[in-house]
XYZ file of C-alpha atoms in Angstrom:
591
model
C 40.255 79.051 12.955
C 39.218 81.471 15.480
C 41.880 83.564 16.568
C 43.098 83.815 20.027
C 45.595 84.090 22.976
C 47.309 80.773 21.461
C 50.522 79.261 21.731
C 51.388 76.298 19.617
C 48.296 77.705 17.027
C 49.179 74.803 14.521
C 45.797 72.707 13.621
C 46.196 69.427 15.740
C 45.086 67.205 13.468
C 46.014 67.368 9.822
C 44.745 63.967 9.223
C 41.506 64.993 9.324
C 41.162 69.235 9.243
C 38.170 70.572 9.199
C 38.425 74.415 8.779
C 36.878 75.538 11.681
C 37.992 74.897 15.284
C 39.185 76.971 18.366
C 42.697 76.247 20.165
C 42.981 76.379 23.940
C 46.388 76.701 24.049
C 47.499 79.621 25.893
C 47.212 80.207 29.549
C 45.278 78.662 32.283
C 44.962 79.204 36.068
C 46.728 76.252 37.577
C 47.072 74.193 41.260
C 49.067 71.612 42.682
C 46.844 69.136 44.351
C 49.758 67.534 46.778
C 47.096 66.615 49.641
C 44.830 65.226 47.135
C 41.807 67.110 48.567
C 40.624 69.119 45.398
C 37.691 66.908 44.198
C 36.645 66.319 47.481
C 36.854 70.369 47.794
C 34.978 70.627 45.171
C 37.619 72.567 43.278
C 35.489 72.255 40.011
C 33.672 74.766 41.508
C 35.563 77.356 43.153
C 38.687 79.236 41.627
C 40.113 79.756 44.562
C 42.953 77.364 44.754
C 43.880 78.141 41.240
C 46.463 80.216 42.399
C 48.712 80.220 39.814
C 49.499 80.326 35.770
C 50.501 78.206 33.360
C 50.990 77.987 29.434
C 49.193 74.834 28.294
C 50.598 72.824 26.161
C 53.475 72.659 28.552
C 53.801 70.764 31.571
C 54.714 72.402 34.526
C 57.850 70.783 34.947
C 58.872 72.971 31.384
C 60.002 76.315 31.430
C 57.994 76.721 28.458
C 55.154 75.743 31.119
C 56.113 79.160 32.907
C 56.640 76.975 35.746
C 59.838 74.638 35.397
C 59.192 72.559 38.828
C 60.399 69.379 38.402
C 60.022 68.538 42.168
C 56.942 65.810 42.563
C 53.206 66.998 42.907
C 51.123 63.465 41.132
C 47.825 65.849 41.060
C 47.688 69.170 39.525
C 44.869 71.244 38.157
C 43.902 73.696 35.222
C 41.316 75.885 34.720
C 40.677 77.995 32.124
C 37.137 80.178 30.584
C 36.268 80.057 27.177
C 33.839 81.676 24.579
C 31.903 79.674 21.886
C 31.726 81.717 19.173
C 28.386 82.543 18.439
C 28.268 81.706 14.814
C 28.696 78.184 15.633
C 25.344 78.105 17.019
C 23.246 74.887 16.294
C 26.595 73.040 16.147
C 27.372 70.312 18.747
C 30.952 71.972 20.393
C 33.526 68.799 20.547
C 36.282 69.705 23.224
C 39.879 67.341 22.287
C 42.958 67.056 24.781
C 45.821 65.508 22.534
C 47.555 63.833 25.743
C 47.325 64.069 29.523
C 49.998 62.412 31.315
C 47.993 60.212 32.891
C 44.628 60.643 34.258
C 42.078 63.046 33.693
C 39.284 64.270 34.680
C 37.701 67.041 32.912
C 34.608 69.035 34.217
C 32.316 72.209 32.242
C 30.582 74.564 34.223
C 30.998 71.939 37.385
C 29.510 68.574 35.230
C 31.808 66.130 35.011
C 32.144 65.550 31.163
C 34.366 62.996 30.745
C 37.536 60.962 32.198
C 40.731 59.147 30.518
C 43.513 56.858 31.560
C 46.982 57.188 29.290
C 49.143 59.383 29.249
C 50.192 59.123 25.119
C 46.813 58.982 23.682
C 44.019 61.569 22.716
C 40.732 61.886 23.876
C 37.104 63.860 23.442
C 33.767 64.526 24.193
C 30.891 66.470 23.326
C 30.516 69.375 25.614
C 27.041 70.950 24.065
C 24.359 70.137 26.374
C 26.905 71.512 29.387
C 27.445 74.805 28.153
C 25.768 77.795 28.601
C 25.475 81.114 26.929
C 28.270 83.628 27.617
C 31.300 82.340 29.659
C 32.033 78.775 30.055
C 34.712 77.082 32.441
C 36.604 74.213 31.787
C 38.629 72.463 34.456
C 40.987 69.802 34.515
C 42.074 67.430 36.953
C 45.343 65.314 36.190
C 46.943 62.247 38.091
C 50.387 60.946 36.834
C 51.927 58.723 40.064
C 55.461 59.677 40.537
C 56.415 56.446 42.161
C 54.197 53.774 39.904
C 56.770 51.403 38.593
C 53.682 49.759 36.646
C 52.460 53.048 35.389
C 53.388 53.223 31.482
C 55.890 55.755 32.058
C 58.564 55.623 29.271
C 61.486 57.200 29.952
C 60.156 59.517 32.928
C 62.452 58.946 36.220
C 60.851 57.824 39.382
C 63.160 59.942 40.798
C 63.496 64.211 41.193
C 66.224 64.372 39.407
C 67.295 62.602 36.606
C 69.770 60.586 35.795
C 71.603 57.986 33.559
C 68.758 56.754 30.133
C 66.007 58.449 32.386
C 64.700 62.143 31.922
C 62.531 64.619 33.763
C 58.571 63.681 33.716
C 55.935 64.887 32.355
C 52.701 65.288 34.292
C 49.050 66.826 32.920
C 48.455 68.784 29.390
C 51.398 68.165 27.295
C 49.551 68.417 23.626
C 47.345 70.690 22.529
C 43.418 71.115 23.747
C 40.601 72.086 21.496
C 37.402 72.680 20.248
C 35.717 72.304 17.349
C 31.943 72.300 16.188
C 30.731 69.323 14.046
C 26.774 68.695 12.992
C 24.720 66.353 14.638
C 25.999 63.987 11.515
C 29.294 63.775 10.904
C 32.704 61.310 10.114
C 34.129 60.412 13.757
C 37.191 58.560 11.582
C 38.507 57.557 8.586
C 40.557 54.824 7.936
C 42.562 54.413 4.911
C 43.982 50.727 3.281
C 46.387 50.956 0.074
C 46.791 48.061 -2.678
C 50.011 49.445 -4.487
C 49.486 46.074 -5.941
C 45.874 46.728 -7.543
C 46.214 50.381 -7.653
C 43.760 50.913 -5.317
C 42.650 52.792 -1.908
C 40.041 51.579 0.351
C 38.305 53.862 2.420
C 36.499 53.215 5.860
C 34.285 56.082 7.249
C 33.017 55.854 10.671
C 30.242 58.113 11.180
C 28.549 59.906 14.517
C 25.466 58.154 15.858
C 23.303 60.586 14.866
C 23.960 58.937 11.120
C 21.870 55.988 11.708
C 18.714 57.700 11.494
C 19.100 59.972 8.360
C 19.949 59.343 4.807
C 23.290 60.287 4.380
C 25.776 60.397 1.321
C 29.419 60.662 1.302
C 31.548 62.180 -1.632
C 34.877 61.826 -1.489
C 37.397 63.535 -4.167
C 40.956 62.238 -4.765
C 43.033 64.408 -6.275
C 46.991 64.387 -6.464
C 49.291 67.559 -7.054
C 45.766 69.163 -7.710
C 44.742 67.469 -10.149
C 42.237 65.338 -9.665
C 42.216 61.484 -9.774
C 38.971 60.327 -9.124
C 35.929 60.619 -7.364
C 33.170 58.428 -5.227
C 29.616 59.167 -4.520
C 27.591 56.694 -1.696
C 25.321 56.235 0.694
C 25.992 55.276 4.361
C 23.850 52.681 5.471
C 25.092 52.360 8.636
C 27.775 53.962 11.012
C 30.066 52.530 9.121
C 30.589 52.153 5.358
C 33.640 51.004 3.141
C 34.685 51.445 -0.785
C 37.443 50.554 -2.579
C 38.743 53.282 -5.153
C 40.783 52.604 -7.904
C 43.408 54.811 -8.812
C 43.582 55.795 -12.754
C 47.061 57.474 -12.731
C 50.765 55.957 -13.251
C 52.232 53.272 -11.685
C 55.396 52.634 -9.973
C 57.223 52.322 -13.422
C 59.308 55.532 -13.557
C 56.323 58.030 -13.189
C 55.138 56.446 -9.861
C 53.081 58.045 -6.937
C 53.947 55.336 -4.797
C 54.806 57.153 -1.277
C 58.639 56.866 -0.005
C 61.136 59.009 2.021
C 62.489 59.091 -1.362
C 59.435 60.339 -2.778
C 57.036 61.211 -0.483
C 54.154 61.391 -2.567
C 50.885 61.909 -1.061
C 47.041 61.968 -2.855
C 44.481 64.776 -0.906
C 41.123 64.135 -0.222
C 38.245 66.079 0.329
C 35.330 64.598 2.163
C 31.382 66.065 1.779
C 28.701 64.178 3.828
C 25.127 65.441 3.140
C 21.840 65.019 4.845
C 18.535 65.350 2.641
C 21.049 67.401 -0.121
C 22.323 69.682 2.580
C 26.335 69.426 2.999
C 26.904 69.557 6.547
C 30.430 67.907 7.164
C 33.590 68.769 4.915
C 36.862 68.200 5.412
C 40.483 67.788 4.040
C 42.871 64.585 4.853
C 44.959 62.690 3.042
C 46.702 59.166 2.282
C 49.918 57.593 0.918
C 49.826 54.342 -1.607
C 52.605 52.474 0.175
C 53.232 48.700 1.008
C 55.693 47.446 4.082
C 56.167 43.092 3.105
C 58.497 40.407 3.995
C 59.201 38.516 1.341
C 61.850 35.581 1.542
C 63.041 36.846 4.526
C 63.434 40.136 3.313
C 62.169 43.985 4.583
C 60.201 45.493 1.806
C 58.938 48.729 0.864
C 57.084 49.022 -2.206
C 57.940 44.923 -3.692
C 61.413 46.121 -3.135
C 63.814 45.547 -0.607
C 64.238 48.166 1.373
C 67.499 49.071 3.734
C 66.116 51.478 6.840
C 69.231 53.786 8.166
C 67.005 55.110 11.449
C 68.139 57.091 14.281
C 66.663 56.368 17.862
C 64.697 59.750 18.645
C 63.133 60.202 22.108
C 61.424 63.320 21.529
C 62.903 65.351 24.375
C 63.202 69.443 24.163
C 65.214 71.876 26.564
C 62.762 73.695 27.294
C 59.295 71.711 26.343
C 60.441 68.554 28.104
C 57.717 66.101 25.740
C 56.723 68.815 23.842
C 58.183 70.205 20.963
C 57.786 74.080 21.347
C 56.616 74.954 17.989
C 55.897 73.614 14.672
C 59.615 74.869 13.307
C 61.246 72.716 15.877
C 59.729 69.378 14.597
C 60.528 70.718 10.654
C 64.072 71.305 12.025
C 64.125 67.614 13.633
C 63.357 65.814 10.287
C 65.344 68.504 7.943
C 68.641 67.328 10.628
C 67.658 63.470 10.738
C 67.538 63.681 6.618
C 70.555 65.808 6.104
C 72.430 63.307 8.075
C 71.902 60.159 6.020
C 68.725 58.824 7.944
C 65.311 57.760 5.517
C 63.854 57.109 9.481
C 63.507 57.073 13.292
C 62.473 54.564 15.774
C 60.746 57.243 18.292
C 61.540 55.727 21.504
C 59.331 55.265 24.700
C 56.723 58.204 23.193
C 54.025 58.421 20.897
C 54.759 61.652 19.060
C 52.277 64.383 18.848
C 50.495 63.808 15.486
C 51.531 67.080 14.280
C 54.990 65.466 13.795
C 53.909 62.665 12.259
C 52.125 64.621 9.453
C 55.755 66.480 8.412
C 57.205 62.569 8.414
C 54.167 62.146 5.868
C 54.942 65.116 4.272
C 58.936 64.863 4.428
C 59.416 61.542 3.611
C 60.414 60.132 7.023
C 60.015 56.352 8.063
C 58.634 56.155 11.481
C 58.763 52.909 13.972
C 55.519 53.374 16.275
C 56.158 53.186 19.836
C 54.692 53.502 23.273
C 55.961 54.391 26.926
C 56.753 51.020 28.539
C 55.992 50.406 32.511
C 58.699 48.912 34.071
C 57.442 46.117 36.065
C 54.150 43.989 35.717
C 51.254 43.563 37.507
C 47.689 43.007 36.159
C 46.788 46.396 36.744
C 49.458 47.196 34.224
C 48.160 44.604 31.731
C 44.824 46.268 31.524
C 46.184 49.860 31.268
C 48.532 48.821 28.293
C 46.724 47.136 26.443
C 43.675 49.996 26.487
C 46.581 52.687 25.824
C 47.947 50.465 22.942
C 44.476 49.973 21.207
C 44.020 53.423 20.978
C 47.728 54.570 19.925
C 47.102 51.935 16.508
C 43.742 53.501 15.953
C 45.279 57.336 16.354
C 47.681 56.524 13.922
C 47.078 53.532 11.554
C 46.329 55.952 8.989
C 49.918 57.258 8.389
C 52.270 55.985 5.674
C 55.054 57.028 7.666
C 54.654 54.340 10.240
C 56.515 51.615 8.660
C 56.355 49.140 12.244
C 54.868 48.777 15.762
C 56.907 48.144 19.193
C 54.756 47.162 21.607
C 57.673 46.296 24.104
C 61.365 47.688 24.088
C 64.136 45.974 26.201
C 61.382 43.403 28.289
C 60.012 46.379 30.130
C 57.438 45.810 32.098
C 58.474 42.041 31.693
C 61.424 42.259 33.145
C 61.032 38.291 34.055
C 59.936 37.619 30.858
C 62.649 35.099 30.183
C 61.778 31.975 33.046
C 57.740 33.598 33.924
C 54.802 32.040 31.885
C 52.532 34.840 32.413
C 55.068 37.923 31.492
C 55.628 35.701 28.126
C 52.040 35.429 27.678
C 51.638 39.299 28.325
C 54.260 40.083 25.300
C 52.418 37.492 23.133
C 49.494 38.841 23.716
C 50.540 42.733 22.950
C 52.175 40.732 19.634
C 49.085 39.818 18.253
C 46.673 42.371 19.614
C 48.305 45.166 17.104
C 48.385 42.316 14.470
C 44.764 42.152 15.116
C 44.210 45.521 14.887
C 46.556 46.818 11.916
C 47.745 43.652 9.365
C 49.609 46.117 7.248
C 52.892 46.538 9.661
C 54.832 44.433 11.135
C 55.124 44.151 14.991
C 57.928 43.330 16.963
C 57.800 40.979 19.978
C 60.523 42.837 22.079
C 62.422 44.931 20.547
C 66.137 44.493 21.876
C 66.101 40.785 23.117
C 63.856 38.289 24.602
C 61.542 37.699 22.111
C 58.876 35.291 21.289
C 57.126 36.222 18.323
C 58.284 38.559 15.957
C 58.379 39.435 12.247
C 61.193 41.484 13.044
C 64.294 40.119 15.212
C 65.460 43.315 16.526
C 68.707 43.471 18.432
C 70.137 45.885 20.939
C 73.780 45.876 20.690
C 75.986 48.351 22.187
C 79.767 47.080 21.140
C 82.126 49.225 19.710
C 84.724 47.507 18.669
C 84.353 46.991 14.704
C 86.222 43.432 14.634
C 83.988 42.196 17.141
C 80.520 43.511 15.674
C 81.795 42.152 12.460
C 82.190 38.640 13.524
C 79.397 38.659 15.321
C 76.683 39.439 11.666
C 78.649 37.765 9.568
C 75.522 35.452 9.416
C 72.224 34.928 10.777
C 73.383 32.194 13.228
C 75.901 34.053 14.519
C 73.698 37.113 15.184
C 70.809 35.369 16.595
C 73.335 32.911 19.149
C 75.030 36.782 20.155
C 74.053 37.719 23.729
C 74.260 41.776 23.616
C 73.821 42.856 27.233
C 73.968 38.766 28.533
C 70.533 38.734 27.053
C 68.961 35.670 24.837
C 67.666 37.166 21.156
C 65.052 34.140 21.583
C 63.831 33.093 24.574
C 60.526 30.297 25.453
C 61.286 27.937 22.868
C 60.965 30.461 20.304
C 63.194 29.621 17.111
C 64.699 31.504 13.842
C 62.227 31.520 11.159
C 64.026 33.470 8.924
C 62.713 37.146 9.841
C 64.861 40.398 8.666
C 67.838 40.595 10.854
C 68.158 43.962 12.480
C 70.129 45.912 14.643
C 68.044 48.766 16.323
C 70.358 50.193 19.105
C 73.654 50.648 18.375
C 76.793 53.380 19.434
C 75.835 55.473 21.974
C 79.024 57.083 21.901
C 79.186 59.810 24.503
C 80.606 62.822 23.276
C 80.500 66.710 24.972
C 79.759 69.359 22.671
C 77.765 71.544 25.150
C 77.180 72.662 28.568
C 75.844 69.521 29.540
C 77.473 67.090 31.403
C 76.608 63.267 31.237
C 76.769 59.466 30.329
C 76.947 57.575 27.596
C 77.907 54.074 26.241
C 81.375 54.847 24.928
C 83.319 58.314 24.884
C 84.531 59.855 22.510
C 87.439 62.623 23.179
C 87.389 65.212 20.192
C 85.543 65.258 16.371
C 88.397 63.030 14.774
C 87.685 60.554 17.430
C 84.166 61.067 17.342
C 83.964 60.158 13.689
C 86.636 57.562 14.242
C 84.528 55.740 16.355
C 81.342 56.492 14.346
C 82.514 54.885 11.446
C 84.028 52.264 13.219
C 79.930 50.858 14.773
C 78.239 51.932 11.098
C 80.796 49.939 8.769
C 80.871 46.093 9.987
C 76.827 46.474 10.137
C 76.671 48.546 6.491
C 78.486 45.379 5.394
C 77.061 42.955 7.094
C 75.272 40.348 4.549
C 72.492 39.996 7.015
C 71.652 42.893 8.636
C 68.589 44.361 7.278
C 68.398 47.278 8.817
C 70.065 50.074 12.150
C 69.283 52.318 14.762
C 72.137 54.380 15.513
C 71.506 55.575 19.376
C 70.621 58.590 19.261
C 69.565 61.752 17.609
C 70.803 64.329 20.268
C 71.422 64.722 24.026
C 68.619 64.541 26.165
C 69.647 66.018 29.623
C 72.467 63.987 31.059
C 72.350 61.899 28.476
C 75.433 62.968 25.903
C 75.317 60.552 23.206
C 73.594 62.479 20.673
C 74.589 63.180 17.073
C 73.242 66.565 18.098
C 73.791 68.874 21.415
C 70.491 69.295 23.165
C 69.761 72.307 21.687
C 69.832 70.893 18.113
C 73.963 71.872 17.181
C 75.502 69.089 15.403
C 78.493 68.206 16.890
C 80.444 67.247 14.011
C 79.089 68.687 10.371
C 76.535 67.065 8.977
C 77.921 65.980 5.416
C 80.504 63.661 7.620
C 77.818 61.903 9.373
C 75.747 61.542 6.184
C 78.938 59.798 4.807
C 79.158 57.643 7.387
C 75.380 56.075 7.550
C 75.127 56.146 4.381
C 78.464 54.361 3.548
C 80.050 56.773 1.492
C 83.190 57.086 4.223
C 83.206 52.796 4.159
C 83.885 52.655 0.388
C 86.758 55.152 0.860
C 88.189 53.456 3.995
């Protein structure tokens, strides 16, 4: 990496790290836009209005930002001049934004270079033939409509100030920008498909265009705990090319490298492309051998059935808003989630920064992929979802983490779903688009209630009282004929087919450990009640001989929001161990 004035200096993506690359992070000159006149100002071309500063990654409504405004201005602007270094000369110069919240516009040395609609997902584009030598300048326009109901939003208020489940918004550069120099030939993607059953891997390359027209061979080297495990030599005949490795190394029988939160084992790969014996892409990434089934109406992971203890997790910090301020905060996220008894999270209304899902890899942390959710529907909506979607399963297919997909949480953006054709059609639609796309995971319909088709039936159910949530899963019937929040499980003829039964929202007990004040789904008055109740939402589930899985709401505060197992700032509120008894069902047995 070239050094520089960086903040957040982590490599972006360790999926796929190449070892040279240049992080924009840092600060920019920035603008509010609030008459909407800078592009027909010309602003791309005049730094002028750029009349103040602001640390990217951070959105201005951070204090990490050096802003903290969290009044509404739907256009702002960045700026900022870079250097190519000069020994990547001959190179084409590949500029990445990780996320803009939620459209951009992005123009070098006044040409517009490329635009993008979603706010979650990444995006890039070869900047070569518009720079020049010396100084370059890089500027950035970003739209995120305050107001939009049918904007994907997530949990972002429509409002200034926040206020009950919804938080402050995000708008612009909230993950980190980049450049990086590739040759003319070079792997755009990888994707990666494990057989635990046959012991194998199959790997997909996908190369540049410019790959077509030579004669190019791809070595790729598997190794595990350095040592190495085997090795493939081909040629790519086309932009895209496929082989199926077997693995020569143990199985699953005592000695296994299968990949769990248990045992998070993962193999390394190192990738060589070469063009008339010349090696002129290399790279490291890496892959888990991992299997998510249903079998018999069971949740698998690895042939075996597998019991998820998750934690919702909205991915909200103090001071980064969406972003997490530095690598050690998302270590310390999954070391606290772990500690406590969890094997996973269901991160709610956000698609995490993949930096975060690489520790999960590494950590051994099951993940439940998610996206932010408009909140009413419109065609316009359709189209944008469905794009952003597409390109959240393609970001992230690769990681064994991600154990399951939620297109839709709580009807969302559907909120008719339950007596309008079309809004039923919608969720169908999303249900089988990620099938289409990713056949590994399973995808659930709607998570909460309301659903048509599912492979999951996920329930939202915020009772506390322990009798009550134990009557209600003492069997399948009885769960599925429940109506948590008056809301039908199945709705538009849809009927039980014997999916895993599982409850993923659950407690919410509101408890003050910290200067905030807020709202929650139940209170709790001091630790021994706190735990009290705790124990009293975990048990009848635990022993429930048909719940397959939980989601205990939620990891910490987030603003007003006090129904964390953590304060805001990351303090558990009771210790840790007593939690961990509790979700894992060590306090039940002694009850």
């Amino acid at each position: 990496m070239i050094k520089g004035n960086n903040i957040r200096p982590e490599y972006p993506r360790p999926s796929q790290k190449r070892d040279r690359w240049l992080s924009l992070n840092g600060e920019w000159d920035f603008a509010f836009d609030d008459e909407r006149k800078g592009e027909s100002d010309k602003w791309y071309k005049n730094a002028a209005p750029f009349y103040l500063k602001i640390q990217v990654p951070f959105a201005y409504q951070s204090t990490l930002s050096g802003i903290g405004d969290s009044s509404f201005h739907d256009v702002v602007w960045y700026r900022k001049m870079i250097h190519v270094p000069s020994e990547w000369s001959g190179q084409r110069i590949i500029l990445h934004f990780g996320a803009v919240d939620y459209k951009a516009k992005v123009w070098v040395n006044e040409q517009l270079a490329v635009t993008h609609e979603g706010g979650h997902t990444p995006f890039r584009q070869d900047i070569t033939d518009l720079l020049k030598d010396g100084g370059n300048v890089i500027t950035v326009r970003a739209e995120d409509d305050s107001l939009d109901l049918t904007q994907p939003r997530g949990k972002q208020y429509w409002e200034e100030q926040s206020a009950s489940i919804f938080y402050t918004r995000t708008t612009g550069i909230w993950q980190s920008v980049w450049l990086e120099p590739v040759h003319s030939v070079h792997i755009d993607k990888l994707k990666y498909k494990p057989d635990i059953d046959r012991n194998e891997i199959e790997i997909r390359t996908f190369m540049s265009e410019a790959a077509a027209r030579q004669e190019v061979w791809v070595e790729a080297a598997i190794s595990f705990d350095g040592k190495p495990v085997a090795e493939e030599r081909f040629k790519a005949n086309g932009r895209e090319e496929s082989r199926t490795i077997r693995l020569h190394d143990f199985n699953d029988h005592g000695l296994g490298r299968w990949w769990s939160p248990e045992k998070p084992n993962l193999y390394d790969v190192r990738f060589r492309l070469s063009v008339d014996g010349n090696v002129v892409d290399e790279f490291d990434s890496y892959f888990g051998m991992r299997k998510v089934s249903i079998e018999n109406g069971k949740f698998n992971l690895n042939n075996r059935p597998y019991f998820m203890r998750l934690v919702l997790d909205q991915g909200y910090f103090p001071d980064g808003i969406l972003t997490p301020p530095s690598e050690e905060a998302i270590l310390k996220d999954i070391e606290l989630t772990k500690a406590m008894g969890f094997n996973g999270v269901r991160k709610h209304q956000k698609t995490e920064d993949p930096l975060f899902l690489y520790h999960c890899d590494r950590n051994g942390l099951l993940v439940w992929g998610e996206c932010a959710n408009a909140y009413q529907y419109s065609e316009a909506y359709v189209g944008r979802f469905t794009r952003e979607w597409h390109e959240i399963v393609e970001r992230d297919y690769n990681h064994p983490c991600i154990v399951a997909w939620v297109p839709i949480n709580e009807s969302w953006g559907v909120p008719n779903i339950q007596i309008d054709v079309k809004q039923q059609q919608h969720a169908l639609a999303m249900y089988h688009l990620v099938k289409s796309l990713d056949e590994t995971r399973p995808v659930i319909g709607n998570d909460g209630w309301e659903m048509l088709e599912t492979d999951l039936v996920a329930i939202h159910d915020y009772e506390w009282r322990e009798e009550v949530l134990a009557e209600r899963y003492v069997s399948a019937d009885s769960a599925i004929e429940a109506m948590p929040a008056n809301r039908r499980i199945l709705i538009g003829g849809a009927s039980y087919k014997g999916q895993p039964i599982m409850v993923t929202e659950f407690g919410g007990i509101s408890f003050r450990k910290s200067d905030w004040e807020g709202w929650g789904y139940s209170g709790a008055s001091d630790d021994e009640d706190f735990l009290k109740r705790l124990n009293a939402v975990f048990r009848p589930l635990l022993l429930s001989p048909v719940v397959q899985a939980v989601c205990y709401t939620q990891l910490t505060d987030v603003e007003q929001e006090i129904n964390g197992l953590l304060t805001y700032d990351r303090v558990p509120k009771v210790p840790l161990e007593a939690i961990r008894q509790i979700v894992t069902g060590q306090r039940n047995s002694q009850s």
